[in-house]
mmCIF file of C-alpha atoms and ligand atoms in Angstrom:
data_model
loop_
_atom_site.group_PDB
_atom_site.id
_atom_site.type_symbol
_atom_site.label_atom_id
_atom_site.label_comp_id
_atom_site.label_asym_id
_atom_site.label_seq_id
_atom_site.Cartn_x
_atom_site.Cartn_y
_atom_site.Cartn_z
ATOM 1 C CA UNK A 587 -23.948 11.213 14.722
ATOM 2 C CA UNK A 588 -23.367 12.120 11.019
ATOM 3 C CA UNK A 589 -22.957 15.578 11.514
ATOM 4 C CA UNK A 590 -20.733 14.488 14.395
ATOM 5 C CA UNK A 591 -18.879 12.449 11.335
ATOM 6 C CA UNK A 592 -18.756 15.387 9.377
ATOM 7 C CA UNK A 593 -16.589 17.833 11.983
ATOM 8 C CA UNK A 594 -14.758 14.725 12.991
ATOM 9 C CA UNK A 595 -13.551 14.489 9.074
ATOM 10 C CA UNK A 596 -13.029 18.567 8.667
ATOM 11 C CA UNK A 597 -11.171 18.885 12.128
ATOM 12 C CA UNK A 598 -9.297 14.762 11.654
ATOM 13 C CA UNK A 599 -7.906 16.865 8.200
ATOM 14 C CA UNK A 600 -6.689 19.635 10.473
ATOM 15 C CA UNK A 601 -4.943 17.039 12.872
ATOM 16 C CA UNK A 602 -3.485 14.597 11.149
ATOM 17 C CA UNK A 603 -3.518 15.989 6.975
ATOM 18 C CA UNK A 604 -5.556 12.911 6.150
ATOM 19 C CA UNK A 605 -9.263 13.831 3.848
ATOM 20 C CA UNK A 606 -11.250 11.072 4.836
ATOM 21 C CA UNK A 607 -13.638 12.528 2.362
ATOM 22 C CA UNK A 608 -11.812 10.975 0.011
ATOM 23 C CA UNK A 609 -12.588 7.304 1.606
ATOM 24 C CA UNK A 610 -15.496 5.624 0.610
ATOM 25 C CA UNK A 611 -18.003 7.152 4.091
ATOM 26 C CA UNK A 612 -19.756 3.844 5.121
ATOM 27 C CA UNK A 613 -17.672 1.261 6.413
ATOM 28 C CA UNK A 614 -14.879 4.357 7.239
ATOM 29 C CA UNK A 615 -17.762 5.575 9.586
ATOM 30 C CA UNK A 616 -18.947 2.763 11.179
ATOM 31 C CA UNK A 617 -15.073 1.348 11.827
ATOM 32 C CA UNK A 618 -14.365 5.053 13.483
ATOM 33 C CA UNK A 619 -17.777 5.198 15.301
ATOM 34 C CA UNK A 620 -17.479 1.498 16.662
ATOM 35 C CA UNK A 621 -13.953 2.702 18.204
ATOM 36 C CA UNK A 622 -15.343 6.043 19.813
ATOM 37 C CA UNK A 623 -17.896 3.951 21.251
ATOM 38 C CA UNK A 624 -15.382 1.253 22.514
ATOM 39 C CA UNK A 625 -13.487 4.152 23.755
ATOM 40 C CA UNK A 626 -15.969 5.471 25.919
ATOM 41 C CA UNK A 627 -16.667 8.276 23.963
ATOM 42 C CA UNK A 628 -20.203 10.380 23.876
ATOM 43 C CA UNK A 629 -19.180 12.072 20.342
ATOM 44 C CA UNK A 630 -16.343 12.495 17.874
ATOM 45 C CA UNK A 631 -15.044 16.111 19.260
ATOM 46 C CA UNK A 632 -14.904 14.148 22.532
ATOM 47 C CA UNK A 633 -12.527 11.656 20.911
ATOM 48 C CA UNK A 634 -10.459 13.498 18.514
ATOM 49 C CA UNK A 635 -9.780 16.273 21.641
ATOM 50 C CA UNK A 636 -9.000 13.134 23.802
ATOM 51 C CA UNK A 637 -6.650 11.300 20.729
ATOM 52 C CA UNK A 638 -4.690 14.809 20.107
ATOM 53 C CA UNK A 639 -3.738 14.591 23.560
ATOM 54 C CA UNK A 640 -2.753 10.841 23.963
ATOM 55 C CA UNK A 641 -0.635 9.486 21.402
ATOM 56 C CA UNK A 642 -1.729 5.938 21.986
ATOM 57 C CA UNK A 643 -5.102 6.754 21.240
ATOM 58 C CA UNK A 644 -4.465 8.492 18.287
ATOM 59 C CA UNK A 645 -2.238 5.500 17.167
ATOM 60 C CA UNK A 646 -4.946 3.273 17.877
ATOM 61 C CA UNK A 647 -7.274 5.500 15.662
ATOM 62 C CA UNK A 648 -5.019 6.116 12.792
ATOM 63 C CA UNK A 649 -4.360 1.767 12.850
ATOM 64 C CA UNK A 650 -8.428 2.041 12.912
ATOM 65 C CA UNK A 651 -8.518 4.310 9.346
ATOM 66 C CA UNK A 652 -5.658 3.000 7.289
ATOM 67 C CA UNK A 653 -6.041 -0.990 7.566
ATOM 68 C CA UNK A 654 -2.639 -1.983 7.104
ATOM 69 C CA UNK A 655 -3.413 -6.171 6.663
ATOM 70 C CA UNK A 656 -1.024 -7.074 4.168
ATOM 71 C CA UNK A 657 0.800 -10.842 3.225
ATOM 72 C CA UNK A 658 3.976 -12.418 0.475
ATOM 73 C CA UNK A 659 2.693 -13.270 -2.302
ATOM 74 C CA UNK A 660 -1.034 -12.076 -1.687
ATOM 75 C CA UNK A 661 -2.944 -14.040 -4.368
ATOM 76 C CA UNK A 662 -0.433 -16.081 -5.733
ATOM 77 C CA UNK A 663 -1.525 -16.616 -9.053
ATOM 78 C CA UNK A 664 -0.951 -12.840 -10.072
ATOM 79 C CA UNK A 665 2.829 -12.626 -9.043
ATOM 80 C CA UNK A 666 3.138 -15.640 -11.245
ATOM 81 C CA UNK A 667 1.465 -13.288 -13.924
ATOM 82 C CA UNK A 668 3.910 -10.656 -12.682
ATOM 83 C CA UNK A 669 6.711 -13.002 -13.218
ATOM 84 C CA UNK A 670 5.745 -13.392 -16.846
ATOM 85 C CA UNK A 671 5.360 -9.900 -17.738
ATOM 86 C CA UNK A 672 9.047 -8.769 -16.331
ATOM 87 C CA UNK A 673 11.039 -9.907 -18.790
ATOM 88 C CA UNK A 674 8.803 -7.232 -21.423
ATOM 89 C CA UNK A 675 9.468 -4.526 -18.499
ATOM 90 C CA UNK A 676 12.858 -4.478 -18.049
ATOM 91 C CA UNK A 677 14.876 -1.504 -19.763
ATOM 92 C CA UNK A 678 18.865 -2.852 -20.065
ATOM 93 C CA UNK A 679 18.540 -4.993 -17.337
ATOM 94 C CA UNK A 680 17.120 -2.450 -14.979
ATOM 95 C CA UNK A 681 13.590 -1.694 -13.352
ATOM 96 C CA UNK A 682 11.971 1.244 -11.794
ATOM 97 C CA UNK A 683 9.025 0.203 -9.732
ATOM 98 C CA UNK A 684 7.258 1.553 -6.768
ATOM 99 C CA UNK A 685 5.043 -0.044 -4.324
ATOM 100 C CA UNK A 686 2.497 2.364 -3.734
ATOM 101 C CA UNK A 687 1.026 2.003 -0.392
ATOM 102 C CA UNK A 688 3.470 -1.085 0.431
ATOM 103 C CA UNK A 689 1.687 -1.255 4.404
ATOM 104 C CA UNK A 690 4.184 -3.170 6.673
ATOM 105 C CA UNK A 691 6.791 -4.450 3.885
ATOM 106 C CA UNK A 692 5.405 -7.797 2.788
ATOM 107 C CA UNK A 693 4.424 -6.403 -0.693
ATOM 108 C CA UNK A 694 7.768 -4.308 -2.141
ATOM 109 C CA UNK A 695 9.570 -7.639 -0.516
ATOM 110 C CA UNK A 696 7.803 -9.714 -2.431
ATOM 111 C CA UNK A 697 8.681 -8.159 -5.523
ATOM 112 C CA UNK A 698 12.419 -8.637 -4.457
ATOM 113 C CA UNK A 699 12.142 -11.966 -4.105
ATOM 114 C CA UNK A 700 10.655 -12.397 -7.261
ATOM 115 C CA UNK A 701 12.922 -10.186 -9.239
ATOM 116 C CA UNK A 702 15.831 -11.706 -7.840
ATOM 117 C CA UNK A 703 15.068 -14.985 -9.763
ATOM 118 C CA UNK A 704 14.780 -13.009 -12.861
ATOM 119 C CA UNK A 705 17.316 -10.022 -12.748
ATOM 120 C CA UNK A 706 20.359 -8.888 -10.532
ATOM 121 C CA UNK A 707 18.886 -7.349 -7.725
ATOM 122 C CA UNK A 708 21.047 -4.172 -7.820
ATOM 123 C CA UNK A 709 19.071 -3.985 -10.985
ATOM 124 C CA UNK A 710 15.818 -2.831 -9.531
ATOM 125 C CA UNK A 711 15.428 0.578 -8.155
ATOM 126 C CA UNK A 712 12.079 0.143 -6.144
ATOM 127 C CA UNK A 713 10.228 3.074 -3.926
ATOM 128 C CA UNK A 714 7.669 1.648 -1.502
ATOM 129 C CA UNK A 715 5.310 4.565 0.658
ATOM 130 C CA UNK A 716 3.004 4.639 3.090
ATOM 131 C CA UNK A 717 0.748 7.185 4.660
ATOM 132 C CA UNK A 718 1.270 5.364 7.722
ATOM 133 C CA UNK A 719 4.631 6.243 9.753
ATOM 134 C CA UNK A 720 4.230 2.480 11.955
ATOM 135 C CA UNK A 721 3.246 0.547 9.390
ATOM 136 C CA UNK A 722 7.014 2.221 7.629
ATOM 137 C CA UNK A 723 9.088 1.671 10.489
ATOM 138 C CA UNK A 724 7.723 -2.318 10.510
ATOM 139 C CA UNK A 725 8.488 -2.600 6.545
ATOM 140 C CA UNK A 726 11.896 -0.949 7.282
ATOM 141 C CA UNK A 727 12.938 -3.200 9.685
ATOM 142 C CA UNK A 728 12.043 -6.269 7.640
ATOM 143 C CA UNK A 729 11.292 -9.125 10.506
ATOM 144 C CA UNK A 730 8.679 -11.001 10.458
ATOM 145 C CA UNK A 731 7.192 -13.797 11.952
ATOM 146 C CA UNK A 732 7.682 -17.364 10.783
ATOM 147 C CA UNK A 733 4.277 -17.986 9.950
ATOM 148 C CA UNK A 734 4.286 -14.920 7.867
ATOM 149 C CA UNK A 735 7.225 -16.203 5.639
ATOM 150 C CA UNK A 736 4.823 -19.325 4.942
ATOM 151 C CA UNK A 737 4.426 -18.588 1.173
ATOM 152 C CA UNK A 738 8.197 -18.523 0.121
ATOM 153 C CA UNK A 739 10.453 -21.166 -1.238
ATOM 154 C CA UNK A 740 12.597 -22.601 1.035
ATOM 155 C CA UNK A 741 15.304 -21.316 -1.256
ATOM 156 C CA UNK A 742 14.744 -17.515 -1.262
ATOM 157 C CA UNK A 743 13.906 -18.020 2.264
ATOM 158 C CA UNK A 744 17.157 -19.026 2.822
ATOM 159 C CA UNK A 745 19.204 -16.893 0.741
ATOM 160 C CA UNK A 746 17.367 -13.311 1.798
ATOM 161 C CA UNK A 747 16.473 -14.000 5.060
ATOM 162 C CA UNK A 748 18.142 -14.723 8.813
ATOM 163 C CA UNK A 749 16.665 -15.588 12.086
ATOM 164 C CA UNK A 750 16.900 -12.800 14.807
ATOM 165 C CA UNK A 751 15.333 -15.252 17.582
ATOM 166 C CA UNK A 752 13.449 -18.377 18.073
ATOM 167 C CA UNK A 753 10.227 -16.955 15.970
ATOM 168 C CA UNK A 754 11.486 -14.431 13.397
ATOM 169 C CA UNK A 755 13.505 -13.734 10.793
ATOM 170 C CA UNK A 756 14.862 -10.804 8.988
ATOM 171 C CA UNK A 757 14.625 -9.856 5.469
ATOM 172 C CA UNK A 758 18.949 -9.469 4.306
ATOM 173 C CA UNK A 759 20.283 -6.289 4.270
ATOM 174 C CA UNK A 760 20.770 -6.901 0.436
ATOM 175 C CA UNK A 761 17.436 -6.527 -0.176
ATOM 176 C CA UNK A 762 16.547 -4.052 2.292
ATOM 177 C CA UNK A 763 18.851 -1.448 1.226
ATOM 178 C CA UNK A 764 17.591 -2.139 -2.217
ATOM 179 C CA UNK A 765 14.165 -0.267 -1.197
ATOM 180 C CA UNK A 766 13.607 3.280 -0.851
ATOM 181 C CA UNK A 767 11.254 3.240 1.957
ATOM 182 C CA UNK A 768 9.171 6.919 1.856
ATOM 183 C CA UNK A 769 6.042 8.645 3.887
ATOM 184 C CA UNK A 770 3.386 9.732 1.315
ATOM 185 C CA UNK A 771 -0.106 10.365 0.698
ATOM 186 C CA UNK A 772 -1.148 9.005 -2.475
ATOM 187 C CA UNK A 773 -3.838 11.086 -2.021
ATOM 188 C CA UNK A 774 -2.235 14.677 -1.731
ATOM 189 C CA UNK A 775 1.346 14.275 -2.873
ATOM 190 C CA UNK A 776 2.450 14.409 -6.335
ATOM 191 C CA UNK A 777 3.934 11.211 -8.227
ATOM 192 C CA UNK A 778 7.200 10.450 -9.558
ATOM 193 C CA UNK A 779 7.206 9.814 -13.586
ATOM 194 C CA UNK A 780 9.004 7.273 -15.607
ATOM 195 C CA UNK A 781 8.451 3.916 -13.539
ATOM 196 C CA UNK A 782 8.395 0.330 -15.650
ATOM 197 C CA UNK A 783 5.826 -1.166 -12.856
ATOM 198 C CA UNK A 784 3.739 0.648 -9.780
ATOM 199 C CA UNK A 785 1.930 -2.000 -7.720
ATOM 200 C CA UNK A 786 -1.093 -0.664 -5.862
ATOM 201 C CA UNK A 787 -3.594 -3.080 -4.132
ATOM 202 C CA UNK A 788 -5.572 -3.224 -1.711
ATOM 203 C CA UNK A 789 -5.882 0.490 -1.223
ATOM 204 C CA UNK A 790 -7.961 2.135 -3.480
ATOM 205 C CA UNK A 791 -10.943 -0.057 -2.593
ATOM 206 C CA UNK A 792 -11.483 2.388 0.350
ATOM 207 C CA UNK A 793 -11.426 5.377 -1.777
ATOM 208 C CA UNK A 794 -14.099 7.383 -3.282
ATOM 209 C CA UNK A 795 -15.213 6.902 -6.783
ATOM 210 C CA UNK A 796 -14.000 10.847 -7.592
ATOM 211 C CA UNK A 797 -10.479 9.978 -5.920
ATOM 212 C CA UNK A 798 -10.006 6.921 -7.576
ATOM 213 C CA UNK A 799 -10.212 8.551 -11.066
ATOM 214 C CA UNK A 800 -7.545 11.606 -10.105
ATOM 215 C CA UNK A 801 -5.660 8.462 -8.864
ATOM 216 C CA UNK A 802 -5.964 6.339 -11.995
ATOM 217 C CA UNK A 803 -4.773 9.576 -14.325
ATOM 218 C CA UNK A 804 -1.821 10.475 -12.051
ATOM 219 C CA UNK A 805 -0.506 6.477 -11.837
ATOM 220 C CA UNK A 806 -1.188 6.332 -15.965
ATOM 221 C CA UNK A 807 1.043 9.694 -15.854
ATOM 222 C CA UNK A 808 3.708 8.174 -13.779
ATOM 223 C CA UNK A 809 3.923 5.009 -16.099
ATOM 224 C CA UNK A 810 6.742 5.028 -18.974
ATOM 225 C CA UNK A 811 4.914 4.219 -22.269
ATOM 226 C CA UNK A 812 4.432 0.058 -22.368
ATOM 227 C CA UNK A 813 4.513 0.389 -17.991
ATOM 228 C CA UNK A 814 2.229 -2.066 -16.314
ATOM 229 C CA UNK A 815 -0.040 -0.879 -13.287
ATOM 230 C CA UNK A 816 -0.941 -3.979 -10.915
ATOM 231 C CA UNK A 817 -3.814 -3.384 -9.007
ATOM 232 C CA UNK A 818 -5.711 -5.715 -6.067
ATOM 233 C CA UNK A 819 -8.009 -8.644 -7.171
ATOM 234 C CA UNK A 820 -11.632 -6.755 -6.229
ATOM 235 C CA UNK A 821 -10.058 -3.642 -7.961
ATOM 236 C CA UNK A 822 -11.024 -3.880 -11.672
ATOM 237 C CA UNK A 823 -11.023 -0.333 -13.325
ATOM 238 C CA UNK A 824 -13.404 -0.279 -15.543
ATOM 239 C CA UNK A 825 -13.340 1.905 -18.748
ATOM 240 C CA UNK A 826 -9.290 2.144 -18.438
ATOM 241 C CA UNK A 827 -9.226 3.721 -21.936
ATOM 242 C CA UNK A 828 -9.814 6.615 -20.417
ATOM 243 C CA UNK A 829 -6.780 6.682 -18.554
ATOM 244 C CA UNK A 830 -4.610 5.895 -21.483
ATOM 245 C CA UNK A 831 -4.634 2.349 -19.865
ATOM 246 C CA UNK A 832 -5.269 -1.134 -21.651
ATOM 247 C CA UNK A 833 -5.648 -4.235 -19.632
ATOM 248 C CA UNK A 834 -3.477 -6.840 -20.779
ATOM 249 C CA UNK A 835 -4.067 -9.705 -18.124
ATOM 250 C CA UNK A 836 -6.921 -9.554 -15.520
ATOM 251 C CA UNK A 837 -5.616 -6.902 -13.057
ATOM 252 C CA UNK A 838 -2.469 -5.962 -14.770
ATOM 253 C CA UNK A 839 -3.034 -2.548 -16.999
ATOM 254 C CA UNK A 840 -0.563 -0.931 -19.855
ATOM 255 C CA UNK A 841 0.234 2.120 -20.382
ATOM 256 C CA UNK A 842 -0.933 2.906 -24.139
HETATM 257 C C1 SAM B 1113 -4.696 -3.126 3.123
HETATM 258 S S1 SAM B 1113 -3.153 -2.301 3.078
HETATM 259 C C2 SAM B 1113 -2.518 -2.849 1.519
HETATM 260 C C3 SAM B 1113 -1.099 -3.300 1.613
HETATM 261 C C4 SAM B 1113 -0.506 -3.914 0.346
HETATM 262 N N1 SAM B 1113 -0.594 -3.031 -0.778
HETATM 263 C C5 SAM B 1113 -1.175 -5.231 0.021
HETATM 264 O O1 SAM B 1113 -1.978 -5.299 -0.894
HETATM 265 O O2 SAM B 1113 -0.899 -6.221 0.720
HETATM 266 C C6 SAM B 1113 -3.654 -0.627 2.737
HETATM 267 C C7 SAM B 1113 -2.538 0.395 2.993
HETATM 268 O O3 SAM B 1113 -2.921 1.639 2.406
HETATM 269 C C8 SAM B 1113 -2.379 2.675 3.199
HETATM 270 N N2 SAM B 1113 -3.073 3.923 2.885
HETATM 271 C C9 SAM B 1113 -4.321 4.302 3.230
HETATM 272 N N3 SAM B 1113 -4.583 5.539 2.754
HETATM 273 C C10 SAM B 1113 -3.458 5.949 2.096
HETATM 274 C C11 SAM B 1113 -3.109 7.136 1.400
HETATM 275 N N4 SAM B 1113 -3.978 8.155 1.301
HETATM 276 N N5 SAM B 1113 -1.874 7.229 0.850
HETATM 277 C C12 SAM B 1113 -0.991 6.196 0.973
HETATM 278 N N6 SAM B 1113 -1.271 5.037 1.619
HETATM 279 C C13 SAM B 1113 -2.493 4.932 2.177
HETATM 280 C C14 SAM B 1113 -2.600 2.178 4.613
HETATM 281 O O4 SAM B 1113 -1.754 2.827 5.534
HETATM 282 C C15 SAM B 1113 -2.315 0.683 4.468
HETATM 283 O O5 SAM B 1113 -0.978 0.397 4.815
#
């Protein structure tokens, strides 16, 4: 099967423009190989031949690779770190921050709704991508279900958000059109420069150790001097000196 694995990654490439040699092999493997199996599948030129022709298969297969579990306010604690740093952030009242594989919304919203209690919103000029088109169109959209909307204040809740139906609620227009929603592969495309804050967690955990380093430089790159990078709580990078990166709270890094 691992040579199997290995024309499934050169000819998955071809298909779709994704390297999965860039993502860490292991668990990547096993979550593809358990789905082939599900499938029906004998082998992985069975699969991809059957997913190029079937656009809910390949759906279901690209939902398998990019893991799109996302929440407000993941790990509380930190966006009350964030909420102490903005203030040192801000240039004349205005911040450039992008969400860097922002998944199905709940993370560039988040930010929103924290900003807004600190700056005027049409302050912030905020780019959230994805690799994934569906997980886009949900983080577009903005509605969620109740349960989701759990960890916000009543407040913000009420001021940014209205009910659509019995179960779910929509993120204001206000906010939404505050967000430059954008397709891109953090892994082939090139970066924007300049930015006070770039958020990215929960991502490069699935990435090689040789990708994560390119990745490091280019986000240390795209950081204005005194920018903060705010990475995911297992996602430590260690030696960030290297990267013209200092670490000035756990999980929050400055550009030097
Ligand atoms: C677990 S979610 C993280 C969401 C959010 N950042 C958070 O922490 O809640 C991982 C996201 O990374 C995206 N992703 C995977 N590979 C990517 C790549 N090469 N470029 C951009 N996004 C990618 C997936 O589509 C998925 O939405």
């Amino acid at each position: 099967m691992a040579q199997d694995y290995d024309w499934f990654i050169e000819n998955f490439c071809r298909v779709t423009g994704i390297d999965l040699e860039k993502y860490k092999r292991p668990q990547m493997e096993r979550r593809l190989t358990a789905l082939c199996t599900k499938r029906g599948f004998q082998n992985f030129g069975e699969y991809l031949d059957a997913a190029s022709k079937d656009s809910r298969l390949m759906d279901e297969l690209l939902d398998r690779m990019t893991i799109n579990v996302s929440e407000f306010f993941r790990n509380r604690s930190r966006w009350d770190a964030l909420a102490q740093l903005i203030p040192t952030l801000m240039r004349n009242n205005h911040l450039k921050a992008w969400s860097a594989a922002c998944s199905t919304g709940q993370e560039p919203y988040t930010l929103m709704l924290l900003l807004s209690k600190l700056m005027t919103v049409s302050g912030v000029s905020l780019l959230a991508t994805d690799i994934d088109d569906r997980a886009l169109r949900v983080a577009k959209e903005g509605i969620y279900n109740e349960e989701e909307l759990m960890p916000i204040e009543q407040d913000l809740k009420s001021k940014y958000f209205r009910s659509v139906n019995s179960t779910q609620q929509q993120v204001s227009d206000e906010l939404r059109s505050q967000i430059e929603f954008k397709k891109h592969n953090l892994l082939e495309q090139p970066f924007d420069s300049d930015y006070d804050l770039i958020i990215c967690r929960n991502v490069l955990i699935y990435f090689t150790d040789p990708a994560k380093d390119i990745l490091y430089h280019k986000f240390a790159q795209s950081l204005r001097s005194g920018g903060v990078l705010f990475v995911g709580s297992t996602e430590q990078i260690f030696h960030a000196e290297t990267y013209r990166l200092k670490q000035i709270q756990p999980f929050f890094y400055q550009k030097i």
